[in-house]
XYZ file of C-alpha atoms in Angstrom:
740
model
C 52.947 -111.844 -204.075
C 52.881 -111.334 -200.272
C 52.010 -114.308 -198.208
C 50.956 -114.251 -194.532
C 53.302 -115.979 -192.136
C 51.594 -118.229 -189.528
C 53.742 -118.350 -186.341
C 53.056 -120.027 -183.019
C 50.714 -117.892 -180.779
C 50.580 -117.368 -177.007
C 53.080 -118.196 -174.456
C 52.904 -119.346 -170.788
C 55.106 -118.939 -167.937
C 56.377 -122.506 -167.036
C 56.805 -121.361 -163.493
C 53.216 -120.481 -163.191
C 51.543 -123.544 -164.796
C 52.178 -125.986 -161.966
C 49.113 -128.136 -161.080
C 47.507 -128.057 -157.636
C 44.840 -130.071 -155.886
C 41.450 -128.838 -156.153
C 39.431 -127.544 -153.209
C 38.099 -130.208 -150.746
C 35.262 -129.791 -148.455
C 36.201 -129.751 -144.640
C 34.664 -132.659 -142.722
C 31.129 -131.793 -141.667
C 29.629 -133.131 -138.654
C 28.024 -132.165 -135.391
C 29.280 -128.912 -133.968
C 31.680 -129.169 -131.019
C 30.859 -126.814 -128.252
C 33.414 -124.092 -127.878
C 34.955 -123.985 -124.343
C 38.170 -124.178 -122.436
C 39.774 -121.059 -123.882
C 37.431 -118.497 -122.148
C 37.115 -116.680 -125.598
C 33.333 -116.788 -125.911
C 30.110 -118.733 -125.703
C 28.969 -121.227 -128.343
C 26.891 -124.330 -128.235
C 24.326 -125.661 -130.532
C 23.654 -127.689 -133.817
C 25.290 -126.698 -137.157
C 22.700 -126.335 -139.846
C 23.784 -127.989 -143.204
C 23.892 -124.720 -145.024
C 26.646 -123.495 -142.576
C 28.973 -126.376 -142.944
C 32.316 -125.829 -144.746
C 32.480 -126.975 -148.358
C 30.695 -125.859 -151.572
C 26.816 -125.751 -151.553
C 24.980 -127.904 -154.128
C 24.735 -126.117 -157.416
C 23.535 -127.670 -160.638
C 26.382 -128.204 -162.916
C 24.601 -126.398 -165.772
C 24.464 -123.201 -163.535
C 28.190 -123.190 -162.800
C 30.159 -120.730 -164.938
C 33.371 -121.889 -166.424
C 36.538 -119.940 -167.577
C 40.101 -120.346 -168.494
C 41.745 -118.745 -165.579
C 44.717 -116.319 -166.084
C 46.595 -114.642 -163.261
C 49.659 -112.266 -162.927
C 52.752 -114.256 -163.512
C 56.250 -113.672 -161.913
C 56.929 -111.036 -164.567
C 53.602 -109.344 -164.338
C 51.753 -110.340 -167.473
C 48.715 -112.527 -168.049
C 49.641 -116.160 -167.761
C 47.253 -118.965 -168.658
C 46.955 -121.688 -165.956
C 45.503 -125.123 -166.120
C 42.688 -125.081 -163.552
C 42.084 -128.241 -161.516
C 39.498 -128.963 -158.795
C 36.032 -127.972 -158.124
C 33.145 -129.175 -156.141
C 33.087 -132.782 -154.995
C 31.761 -135.243 -157.546
C 32.815 -133.160 -160.555
C 35.706 -134.165 -162.844
C 38.857 -131.995 -162.542
C 38.956 -129.973 -165.721
C 40.176 -126.534 -166.758
C 37.705 -123.602 -166.566
C 35.888 -123.977 -163.280
C 36.334 -120.516 -162.251
C 33.571 -117.763 -162.902
C 34.006 -115.255 -165.693
C 34.919 -111.888 -164.166
C 31.971 -110.145 -165.902
C 29.679 -112.138 -163.851
C 31.174 -110.986 -160.637
C 31.021 -107.666 -158.692
C 34.358 -106.355 -157.840
C 35.399 -103.705 -155.190
C 38.917 -102.464 -155.279
C 41.016 -100.369 -153.026
C 44.345 -101.946 -153.382
C 45.927 -103.822 -151.577
C 42.358 -104.643 -150.625
C 40.008 -106.505 -152.986
C 36.606 -108.108 -152.657
C 34.881 -110.344 -155.338
C 31.213 -111.272 -155.040
C 28.497 -112.704 -157.108
C 25.292 -110.934 -157.736
C 23.643 -113.092 -155.106
C 25.694 -111.598 -152.277
C 26.503 -114.676 -150.490
C 30.078 -115.849 -150.555
C 30.100 -119.576 -150.947
C 33.868 -120.146 -151.312
C 33.564 -120.877 -155.040
C 35.856 -119.678 -157.587
C 37.389 -116.258 -156.959
C 34.771 -115.191 -154.238
C 36.023 -113.568 -151.142
C 37.930 -110.788 -149.408
C 41.624 -110.353 -150.343
C 44.587 -108.386 -149.216
C 47.877 -108.129 -151.151
C 46.860 -111.078 -153.216
C 45.809 -113.316 -150.408
C 42.149 -114.493 -149.799
C 41.450 -113.617 -146.162
C 37.713 -114.802 -146.280
C 36.228 -117.112 -148.759
C 32.807 -117.824 -147.164
C 30.183 -115.421 -145.774
C 26.677 -116.834 -145.819
C 23.718 -115.066 -144.115
C 20.558 -116.611 -143.011
C 17.691 -114.756 -141.248
C 15.001 -116.712 -139.539
C 16.550 -119.860 -140.726
C 16.272 -118.913 -144.419
C 18.499 -117.307 -147.104
C 17.273 -113.924 -148.282
C 15.831 -113.641 -151.742
C 18.252 -111.382 -153.761
C 16.647 -108.258 -155.163
C 19.430 -106.111 -156.530
C 23.305 -105.919 -156.675
C 25.389 -103.015 -157.917
C 28.725 -101.413 -157.488
C 28.615 -98.203 -155.448
C 31.948 -96.681 -156.353
C 35.263 -98.502 -157.293
C 35.581 -99.858 -153.763
C 32.098 -100.896 -152.709
C 29.347 -103.308 -153.640
C 25.823 -103.076 -152.395
C 23.126 -105.753 -152.298
C 19.422 -105.716 -151.449
C 17.385 -108.760 -150.534
C 13.967 -109.525 -149.052
C 12.433 -112.141 -146.777
C 9.045 -113.270 -145.701
C 8.946 -114.468 -142.129
C 5.236 -114.623 -141.400
C 2.406 -116.770 -142.760
C 0.127 -113.925 -143.513
C -1.383 -113.907 -146.904
C 0.040 -111.690 -149.690
C 3.368 -111.393 -151.394
C 4.829 -108.521 -149.361
C 8.169 -109.134 -147.678
C 8.505 -108.674 -143.824
C 12.272 -107.778 -143.854
C 14.577 -105.945 -146.368
C 18.153 -106.871 -145.926
C 20.945 -104.511 -147.075
C 24.556 -105.610 -147.375
C 27.479 -103.252 -148.154
C 30.669 -104.926 -148.840
C 33.908 -102.785 -148.991
C 37.377 -103.742 -150.406
C 38.893 -102.679 -147.030
C 37.599 -105.851 -145.546
C 34.258 -104.508 -144.071
C 30.846 -105.773 -144.488
C 27.659 -104.093 -143.116
C 24.389 -105.980 -142.905
C 21.224 -104.019 -142.023
C 17.875 -105.592 -141.407
C 14.808 -103.249 -141.960
C 11.313 -104.339 -140.815
C 8.409 -103.790 -143.127
C 5.966 -105.723 -140.949
C 3.064 -104.247 -139.065
C 3.949 -106.094 -135.858
C 7.253 -106.727 -133.911
C 9.628 -109.331 -135.532
C 11.919 -111.659 -133.563
C 14.772 -112.443 -136.134
C 17.535 -115.034 -135.396
C 20.431 -114.039 -137.715
C 23.324 -116.503 -138.610
C 26.492 -115.775 -140.572
C 28.568 -118.715 -141.659
C 32.281 -117.847 -142.200
C 35.309 -119.748 -143.605
C 38.577 -119.315 -145.328
C 41.431 -121.218 -147.037
C 43.960 -118.280 -146.766
C 44.877 -119.127 -150.339
C 46.965 -117.056 -152.744
C 45.097 -115.683 -155.790
C 47.420 -117.497 -158.119
C 46.703 -120.878 -156.366
C 42.943 -120.235 -156.575
C 43.279 -119.598 -160.343
C 45.277 -122.803 -160.703
C 42.590 -124.709 -158.843
C 44.857 -125.360 -155.840
C 43.140 -123.299 -153.217
C 42.844 -126.280 -150.787
C 40.384 -126.936 -148.073
C 38.864 -124.632 -145.543
C 40.857 -124.063 -142.298
C 39.504 -124.857 -138.874
C 38.370 -121.816 -136.915
C 38.741 -120.870 -133.197
C 36.680 -118.279 -131.375
C 38.563 -115.054 -131.048
C 37.267 -111.893 -129.116
C 33.958 -111.067 -130.671
C 34.396 -113.306 -133.791
C 36.482 -116.058 -135.229
C 40.151 -116.578 -136.116
C 41.954 -118.975 -138.728
C 45.736 -119.639 -139.007
C 47.938 -121.601 -141.334
C 51.545 -121.432 -142.491
C 50.586 -118.321 -144.630
C 49.458 -116.353 -141.579
C 46.335 -115.747 -139.536
C 43.155 -113.817 -140.072
C 40.330 -112.812 -137.898
C 36.677 -111.623 -138.252
C 35.331 -109.465 -135.514
C 31.590 -108.504 -135.323
C 29.794 -105.605 -133.955
C 27.700 -106.141 -131.897
C 29.271 -109.317 -130.572
C 27.409 -112.579 -131.430
C 25.286 -114.204 -128.940
C 26.823 -117.541 -129.926
C 30.005 -118.615 -131.844
C 30.495 -122.075 -133.185
C 34.094 -122.555 -134.095
C 33.617 -126.006 -135.799
C 31.237 -124.461 -138.218
C 32.607 -121.050 -138.471
C 29.070 -119.769 -137.329
C 28.070 -116.581 -135.562
C 24.612 -116.010 -134.222
C 22.516 -113.065 -133.077
C 18.839 -112.498 -132.212
C 17.240 -109.261 -132.931
C 13.710 -107.864 -132.085
C 12.631 -105.354 -134.632
C 9.749 -103.042 -133.976
C 7.466 -102.151 -136.894
C 9.778 -99.980 -139.230
C 12.740 -100.509 -136.977
C 16.114 -101.744 -138.147
C 19.233 -103.507 -136.691
C 22.660 -104.245 -138.045
C 25.826 -106.097 -137.880
C 29.258 -105.157 -138.959
C 31.973 -107.723 -139.851
C 35.578 -106.652 -140.037
C 38.036 -108.962 -141.820
C 41.791 -108.430 -140.827
C 45.012 -110.098 -141.288
C 46.847 -110.527 -137.961
C 49.407 -107.891 -137.610
C 48.033 -105.787 -140.555
C 46.464 -102.362 -139.943
C 43.457 -101.140 -141.842
C 43.637 -100.919 -145.515
C 44.730 -97.547 -146.622
C 44.063 -97.253 -150.303
C 46.424 -94.677 -151.949
C 43.508 -93.103 -153.760
C 41.733 -92.121 -150.479
C 44.863 -90.382 -148.992
C 46.548 -87.212 -149.433
C 49.017 -88.961 -151.738
C 46.343 -89.363 -154.426
C 48.142 -88.214 -157.609
C 44.961 -87.692 -159.699
C 42.811 -84.553 -160.089
C 39.215 -84.770 -159.362
C 37.923 -84.075 -162.893
C 34.321 -83.764 -163.929
C 32.495 -83.771 -167.149
C 29.126 -82.476 -168.267
C 27.535 -82.484 -171.664
C 24.656 -83.323 -173.955
C 25.531 -87.111 -173.810
C 24.509 -88.584 -170.461
C 27.268 -91.173 -170.652
C 30.015 -88.519 -170.552
C 29.952 -87.668 -166.892
C 29.635 -91.298 -165.739
C 32.444 -92.355 -168.000
C 34.966 -89.839 -166.610
C 33.798 -90.370 -162.949
C 34.072 -94.007 -163.187
C 37.444 -93.923 -164.943
C 38.964 -91.541 -162.337
C 37.504 -93.875 -159.552
C 38.953 -97.022 -161.082
C 42.407 -95.529 -161.589
C 42.411 -94.398 -157.916
C 41.329 -98.020 -156.997
C 44.200 -99.512 -158.883
C 47.021 -97.270 -157.373
C 49.936 -98.910 -155.759
C 52.915 -97.633 -153.738
C 56.473 -98.842 -154.392
C 57.211 -100.785 -151.151
C 60.742 -99.478 -150.969
C 59.750 -95.901 -151.880
C 56.284 -95.169 -150.704
C 56.103 -91.648 -152.192
C 56.203 -93.305 -155.680
C 52.809 -94.334 -157.041
C 51.830 -96.333 -160.078
C 48.969 -98.484 -161.187
C 48.269 -102.136 -161.149
C 47.245 -103.447 -164.490
C 43.780 -104.814 -163.774
C 41.656 -106.921 -161.504
C 41.399 -109.757 -160.771
C 44.125 -111.408 -163.001
C 46.931 -108.780 -162.862
C 46.987 -107.111 -159.486
C 50.677 -106.038 -160.031
C 52.115 -103.640 -162.440
C 52.949 -104.383 -166.091
C 55.487 -101.732 -167.238
C 54.085 -101.048 -170.633
C 50.547 -100.828 -169.411
C 51.579 -98.651 -166.395
C 53.230 -96.223 -168.690
C 50.458 -96.154 -171.155
C 47.938 -95.581 -168.439
C 49.906 -92.758 -167.027
C 50.379 -91.188 -170.400
C 46.572 -91.307 -171.142
C 45.910 -89.955 -167.543
C 48.173 -86.846 -168.052
C 45.204 -84.541 -168.273
C 44.605 -85.483 -164.545
C 48.052 -84.166 -163.478
C 51.548 -85.405 -163.830
C 52.172 -86.914 -160.470
C 50.976 -90.478 -161.696
C 53.440 -90.270 -164.590
C 56.266 -89.078 -162.309
C 55.712 -91.971 -159.876
C 55.453 -94.475 -162.608
C 58.731 -93.275 -164.269
C 60.556 -93.343 -160.980
C 59.343 -96.865 -160.196
C 60.305 -98.168 -163.656
C 63.651 -96.255 -163.716
C 64.660 -98.520 -160.867
C 64.085 -101.548 -162.991
C 66.204 -100.395 -165.864
C 68.967 -102.680 -166.910
C 72.412 -101.150 -166.486
C 75.933 -102.185 -167.531
C 77.206 -103.583 -170.772
C 75.568 -105.806 -173.077
C 72.753 -105.614 -175.658
C 69.996 -105.303 -172.966
C 71.542 -102.197 -171.378
C 69.124 -99.379 -170.984
C 65.991 -101.639 -171.382
C 63.136 -101.567 -169.127
C 62.120 -105.289 -168.734
C 58.783 -106.565 -169.584
C 56.999 -109.868 -170.116
C 55.970 -111.424 -173.301
C 52.669 -110.662 -174.891
C 50.483 -112.797 -177.115
C 50.304 -111.265 -180.741
C 47.428 -113.342 -182.261
C 47.496 -116.040 -184.713
C 49.916 -114.501 -187.403
C 52.866 -113.553 -185.271
C 54.886 -114.911 -182.381
C 54.551 -113.247 -179.022
C 56.138 -109.847 -178.587
C 58.179 -108.305 -175.743
C 56.365 -105.562 -173.749
C 59.822 -104.493 -172.544
C 60.455 -103.168 -176.004
C 57.400 -101.001 -175.813
C 58.130 -99.985 -172.254
C 61.622 -98.793 -173.110
C 60.437 -96.855 -176.030
C 57.428 -95.282 -174.099
C 59.483 -94.113 -171.095
C 61.058 -91.053 -172.872
C 57.807 -90.349 -174.559
C 55.981 -90.177 -171.277
C 58.695 -88.069 -169.802
C 58.662 -85.685 -172.741
C 54.797 -85.373 -172.781
C 54.674 -85.095 -168.964
C 56.960 -82.049 -169.255
C 54.508 -80.517 -171.683
C 51.651 -80.977 -169.188
C 53.569 -79.515 -166.391
C 56.090 -81.782 -164.908
C 58.703 -79.643 -163.211
C 62.155 -79.124 -164.517
C 63.814 -80.769 -161.404
C 61.788 -83.851 -161.662
C 62.385 -83.993 -165.494
C 66.185 -83.657 -164.939
C 66.190 -86.340 -162.288
C 64.659 -88.853 -164.734
C 66.440 -87.618 -167.872
C 69.532 -89.952 -167.443
C 67.099 -92.904 -167.553
C 65.384 -91.595 -170.716
C 68.854 -91.130 -172.329
C 69.706 -94.726 -171.455
C 66.405 -95.799 -173.288
C 67.308 -93.852 -176.357
C 70.824 -95.170 -176.294
C 69.277 -98.716 -176.208
C 67.287 -97.714 -179.228
C 70.498 -96.508 -181.037
C 72.363 -99.719 -180.115
C 69.454 -101.967 -181.205
C 69.161 -100.144 -184.462
C 72.892 -100.278 -185.127
C 73.731 -100.091 -188.714
C 70.200 -100.990 -189.796
C 66.916 -99.205 -189.972
C 64.349 -101.088 -188.013
C 63.783 -102.332 -184.417
C 62.994 -106.018 -184.222
C 60.868 -107.339 -181.460
C 61.912 -109.496 -179.679
C 65.604 -108.625 -180.193
C 67.795 -109.504 -181.930
C 66.040 -111.817 -184.538
C 62.347 -111.157 -184.108
C 59.906 -109.832 -186.696
C 59.863 -106.107 -187.476
C 56.331 -105.021 -186.253
C 54.516 -101.962 -187.611
C 53.539 -100.816 -184.110
C 57.161 -101.363 -182.756
C 58.508 -98.969 -185.411
C 55.725 -96.403 -184.485
C 56.691 -96.557 -180.913
C 60.407 -96.147 -181.873
C 59.846 -93.272 -184.329
C 57.760 -91.408 -181.746
C 60.442 -91.965 -179.045
C 63.236 -90.638 -181.316
C 61.416 -87.443 -182.091
C 60.045 -86.655 -178.729
C 63.306 -87.790 -177.220
C 65.360 -85.541 -179.506
C 63.333 -82.549 -178.466
C 63.756 -83.546 -174.834
C 67.497 -83.769 -175.152
C 67.680 -80.484 -177.039
C 65.662 -78.631 -174.219
C 68.324 -79.711 -171.727
C 71.257 -79.178 -173.960
C 72.063 -82.942 -174.114
C 73.631 -84.572 -177.096
C 72.065 -87.104 -179.321
C 69.164 -85.316 -180.710
C 70.491 -84.915 -184.158
C 71.103 -88.626 -184.639
C 67.653 -89.406 -183.448
C 66.109 -87.000 -185.925
C 68.075 -88.353 -188.767
C 67.315 -91.896 -188.022
C 63.623 -91.046 -187.737
C 63.774 -89.546 -191.277
C 65.480 -92.826 -192.591
C 62.886 -94.827 -190.862
C 59.934 -92.904 -192.451
C 61.456 -93.406 -195.892
C 62.160 -96.954 -195.484
C 58.734 -97.639 -193.785
C 56.726 -96.127 -196.646
C 58.639 -98.253 -198.982
C 58.650 -101.456 -197.256
C 55.595 -101.618 -195.105
C 52.899 -100.353 -197.648
C 51.017 -103.240 -199.541
C 49.463 -101.770 -202.733
C 46.181 -103.223 -203.818
C 43.171 -102.120 -206.044
C 41.313 -100.851 -202.960
C 44.095 -98.470 -202.192
C 46.475 -100.581 -200.074
C 47.337 -101.001 -196.422
C 50.232 -101.144 -194.035
C 51.710 -104.577 -193.401
C 51.573 -105.944 -189.855
C 55.111 -106.879 -189.895
C 58.354 -107.834 -191.843
C 59.933 -111.192 -191.115
C 63.626 -111.498 -190.487
C 64.006 -113.172 -193.976
C 62.294 -110.311 -195.731
C 58.751 -111.679 -195.925
C 55.620 -109.539 -195.296
C 52.876 -110.246 -192.711
C 49.860 -108.588 -194.342
C 46.994 -109.020 -192.009
C 45.141 -105.970 -190.813
C 44.812 -105.434 -187.121
C 44.408 -102.873 -184.244
C 48.209 -102.572 -184.068
C 48.089 -100.345 -187.221
C 46.248 -97.696 -185.042
C 49.628 -97.104 -183.357
C 50.852 -95.660 -186.601
C 48.449 -92.689 -185.872
C 49.920 -91.956 -182.410
C 52.686 -89.703 -183.010
C 53.136 -87.864 -179.900
C 53.117 -84.121 -178.591
C 55.865 -81.791 -179.404
C 56.351 -78.271 -178.292
C 54.155 -75.507 -179.536
C 51.075 -77.805 -179.436
C 52.186 -79.561 -182.562
C 52.123 -83.268 -183.070
C 55.123 -85.157 -184.483
C 55.096 -86.491 -188.001
C 54.074 -89.986 -188.533
C 55.339 -92.858 -190.510
C 52.598 -92.578 -193.177
C 52.172 -89.775 -195.548
C 48.673 -87.879 -195.465
C 47.345 -90.017 -198.310
C 48.138 -93.390 -196.726
C 47.018 -92.056 -193.364
C 43.693 -91.262 -195.044
C 43.502 -94.766 -196.453
C 44.326 -96.242 -192.961
C 41.494 -94.261 -191.469
C 38.978 -95.690 -193.878
C 40.206 -99.161 -193.076
C 39.943 -98.651 -189.361
C 36.497 -97.112 -189.788
C 35.227 -99.900 -192.099
C 33.100 -102.824 -190.977
C 35.937 -105.256 -190.848
C 37.687 -103.391 -188.124
C 35.001 -101.355 -186.531
C 32.620 -103.861 -184.622
C 30.217 -100.993 -183.752
C 31.484 -101.302 -180.193
C 35.113 -100.403 -180.821
C 38.183 -101.455 -182.812
C 38.762 -105.244 -183.461
C 42.147 -106.518 -182.720
C 42.075 -108.470 -185.905
C 39.923 -107.551 -188.878
C 36.900 -109.812 -189.261
C 38.133 -110.677 -192.917
C 41.497 -112.145 -191.876
C 42.147 -115.732 -191.434
C 42.329 -116.723 -187.699
C 39.617 -114.099 -186.719
C 37.570 -114.959 -183.651
C 35.474 -112.331 -181.851
C 36.782 -113.494 -178.566
C 40.371 -113.970 -179.595
C 42.535 -112.037 -177.146
C 44.605 -110.636 -180.174
C 42.433 -112.265 -182.856
C 39.360 -110.105 -182.937
C 38.430 -109.005 -179.340
C 37.957 -105.238 -178.894
C 40.672 -103.621 -176.658
C 39.612 -100.285 -175.279
C 43.123 -98.792 -175.117
C 43.681 -99.507 -178.926
C 40.300 -97.981 -179.734
C 41.096 -94.841 -177.690
C 44.580 -94.509 -179.497
C 42.829 -94.873 -182.869
C 40.212 -92.187 -181.982
C 42.988 -89.734 -180.727
C 45.200 -90.360 -183.727
C 42.255 -90.201 -186.151
C 41.097 -86.933 -184.494
C 44.567 -85.427 -184.695
C 44.813 -86.288 -188.373
C 41.468 -84.662 -189.170
C 39.533 -87.748 -189.842
C 36.528 -86.955 -187.724
C 34.028 -89.280 -189.240
C 35.909 -92.395 -188.319
C 37.103 -91.121 -185.060
C 33.443 -90.198 -184.104
C 32.116 -93.505 -184.996
C 34.716 -95.375 -182.990
C 34.201 -93.038 -180.107
C 30.318 -93.433 -180.202
C 30.869 -97.368 -180.215
C 33.168 -97.353 -177.103
C 30.758 -94.942 -175.186
C 27.801 -97.179 -175.947
C 29.759 -100.252 -174.862
C 30.574 -98.324 -171.567
C 26.816 -97.848 -170.936
C 26.371 -101.755 -171.240
C 29.260 -102.084 -168.641
C 27.908 -99.675 -166.053
C 30.600 -97.350 -167.298
C 33.291 -99.507 -165.983
C 35.062 -100.545 -169.132
C 36.831 -103.894 -169.131
C 40.293 -104.088 -170.935
C 38.710 -105.981 -173.608
C 35.366 -107.502 -174.821
C 34.163 -109.625 -177.823
C 34.467 -108.151 -181.255
C 31.104 -109.370 -182.441
C 29.281 -107.157 -184.947
C 26.871 -104.740 -183.243
C 23.140 -105.421 -183.904
C 20.077 -103.554 -183.025
C 19.020 -103.595 -179.368
C 22.141 -105.685 -178.691
C 25.050 -105.223 -176.223
C 28.766 -106.121 -176.499
C 29.630 -109.615 -175.193
C 31.939 -109.746 -172.155
C 35.251 -111.536 -172.520
C 35.629 -114.235 -169.787
C 39.196 -113.360 -169.312
C 38.930 -109.606 -169.169
C 40.279 -107.369 -166.347
C 37.529 -104.966 -165.044
C 38.608 -102.453 -163.713
C 41.664 -102.149 -165.769
C 44.180 -99.327 -165.717
C 44.470 -98.820 -169.515
C 40.706 -98.986 -169.947
C 39.943 -96.524 -167.153
C 42.576 -94.137 -168.396
C 41.187 -94.536 -172.103
C 38.061 -92.780 -170.937
C 40.088 -89.831 -169.992
C 41.974 -89.782 -173.303
C 38.561 -90.246 -175.321
C 36.936 -87.182 -173.721
C 40.017 -84.984 -173.689
C 40.607 -85.780 -177.317
C 37.144 -84.076 -178.127
C 38.690 -80.893 -176.686
C 42.018 -81.401 -178.418
C 44.078 -80.043 -175.469
C 47.782 -79.650 -176.404
C 49.800 -77.909 -173.549
C 53.354 -76.629 -173.764
C 54.015 -75.682 -170.104
C 57.666 -74.691 -170.681
C 56.535 -72.176 -173.393
C 53.603 -71.019 -171.227
C 51.037 -72.044 -173.876
C 48.024 -74.358 -174.391
C 46.503 -75.010 -177.857
C 43.051 -76.269 -178.446
C 42.390 -78.520 -181.545
C 38.809 -79.794 -180.769
C 37.116 -82.433 -183.057
C 35.066 -80.049 -185.298
C 32.054 -82.453 -185.867
C 31.445 -82.427 -182.084
C 30.254 -86.121 -182.145
C 28.938 -85.926 -178.650
C 27.480 -82.474 -178.794
C 28.321 -79.889 -176.064
C 30.972 -81.030 -173.630
C 32.564 -79.270 -170.601
C 35.581 -80.721 -168.710
C 36.414 -79.107 -165.380
C 39.161 -80.040 -162.785
C 41.802 -80.996 -165.322
C 45.456 -80.104 -164.562
C 47.788 -78.160 -166.822
C 50.923 -76.611 -165.461
C 49.942 -77.919 -162.089
C 46.838 -75.857 -161.772
C 43.197 -76.546 -162.508
C 42.232 -76.338 -166.095
C 38.719 -76.304 -167.609
C 37.590 -76.172 -171.211
C 34.175 -76.304 -172.940
C 33.380 -77.633 -176.524
C 30.342 -76.227 -178.063
C 27.896 -78.074 -180.515
C 29.598 -76.419 -183.399
C 32.979 -77.841 -182.326
C 34.415 -74.670 -181.083
C 36.490 -74.747 -177.743
C 36.869 -72.248 -175.139
C 39.235 -72.240 -172.009
C 37.297 -71.410 -168.911
C 39.955 -71.862 -166.286
C 43.731 -72.005 -166.487
C 46.826 -71.213 -164.540
C 47.912 -67.552 -164.330
C 50.152 -66.696 -167.337
C 49.080 -69.576 -169.478
C 48.456 -68.195 -172.949
C 46.286 -69.674 -175.691
C 48.381 -70.935 -178.471
C 47.584 -70.798 -182.101
């Protein structure tokens, strides 16, 4: 009888778990007049609301979370949070869940706000650049009062917009006299606009209290942000300095008063009936130019694709996914022409190799430039020289849930590198670029051959880790796509890879299938001593992802058609399908919890892979149900999908529960939207052969769908899928023929 194996779960980076002192309020007292420097006016009392330090908030209203940030190796690291408002015990979990914040991203710029618009210096709030918080406090008062929040929304990946109202008169009635609009941009700009609704002129004193700690995001997550820094008056604003650098806020128009001791700027406006006035604040690190997000320059590697269709979620999902991918683009500092994606905001603002490759692969319908940049960036990290690690793309460890020890994402990245190169060539990556990267792919495949040695399977981590089912799927796909890539360029090694893939299929079908009266299921892993880990999880979906070969065909999988059908039914069953997407661990398994990172939460990337694999294998019913669940979840998240959310069973009139440790936006979730929609059209290009084949989902689960502005062979490509599941190419590169 097969017995499950319970291994330690999770891992933390010891270098990133240091403890830091919690934030402390700066001393608050009477404001000192500004003078002696000739830098600006400023004299007056400091209102209590403007003094540095956190405002008074009932403890019951303060959200809590277990913070995680990007560690030295780029993966999610759990930190013990300390600190908090004065009078509270130091304990983990004082930072707000990300789903309760509004995030604007234009890397290296980032702004995190609450729905109330005011930046109070709590938790993650503030303007950031390159991972450092430039401004933590920005509190607005008009006529001595804080505006009443009315609405908060994202207006694109890089902007958040807030509307508030205020009554300033004693006239009877509930109508506000002033509407306040605030637009906060990730480039470090905030615009405040006051609009009069009164029937008589209004005299409005306006005050903005500013402050910062210049803390690093990792220190903030660890609870060690420290106290606010003292300000000085600088030009038409304020300036702060520390050992970490200096930052200034300039205001247009210049303030009438500036109180450095309180970080306070003051104006007075007179608004006629129906009139308006405004203030613009600009946050800049000294010596740094304006934020130039890659996605807003000519270097943007992503096509501007659009979708229309019967389902109203479709256009919003694609639009938001493309916007989020653009917002997450990064340049390699040493090679600015090479662009890749950060993993996600706010916890993983840097790249994670396996996820960067996965996002670039799912985004191939938007062009091959992101894939090329990602491959070049990671090629420079490849381990060279002799030794068992030669040829590997390094990567951090990843939690694998309650039944397996952590796995190495470097294994996945190394196996995904040749796959992405091979598929990017099918989508239109040029021959010179492919040849440039081919030696790196060859070294990845040599690493695979060396790791296998005289055996059959690829352990993870090497050399004595468990033999995971998804790792074998990655390795099998890399072997078949890599062999075809080597053959295309007359390079040796393809025959061995195909022969080994055949041996792997035979062994996998023998060793990994667990028979039971219901029809059986694949094992999650084999242990080094020959035991079986039988639990069912989303990792099994990777068995369906076989990869694209020439001529529009997909590579064979590790399972035969009958067992693929059984797996399809398992993934589409209530234990795995939460109604919002695929659970990372079946609800019937020991250790399941709907909020478990790898123990029950829904991961959008895994769900998209399952949908694409099920559709390619002809299991439209299960593919359509999972697709529908993710799209409905997207609507609940304003179409900006997080990388994961809770796997609670869907109920009538319900909504998916956000996961407090999720990244949103996240590269793999944004790219998953592209994969989900293009899967419906079944686009399978073979640019070297000059063909593109369409294999649409015949059941047309979303009705009519049109995708325009995609890229195949470097040219615009558009396709339409009708309500009967028939696809038609509407725009394509000259000479590109429709394959059969």
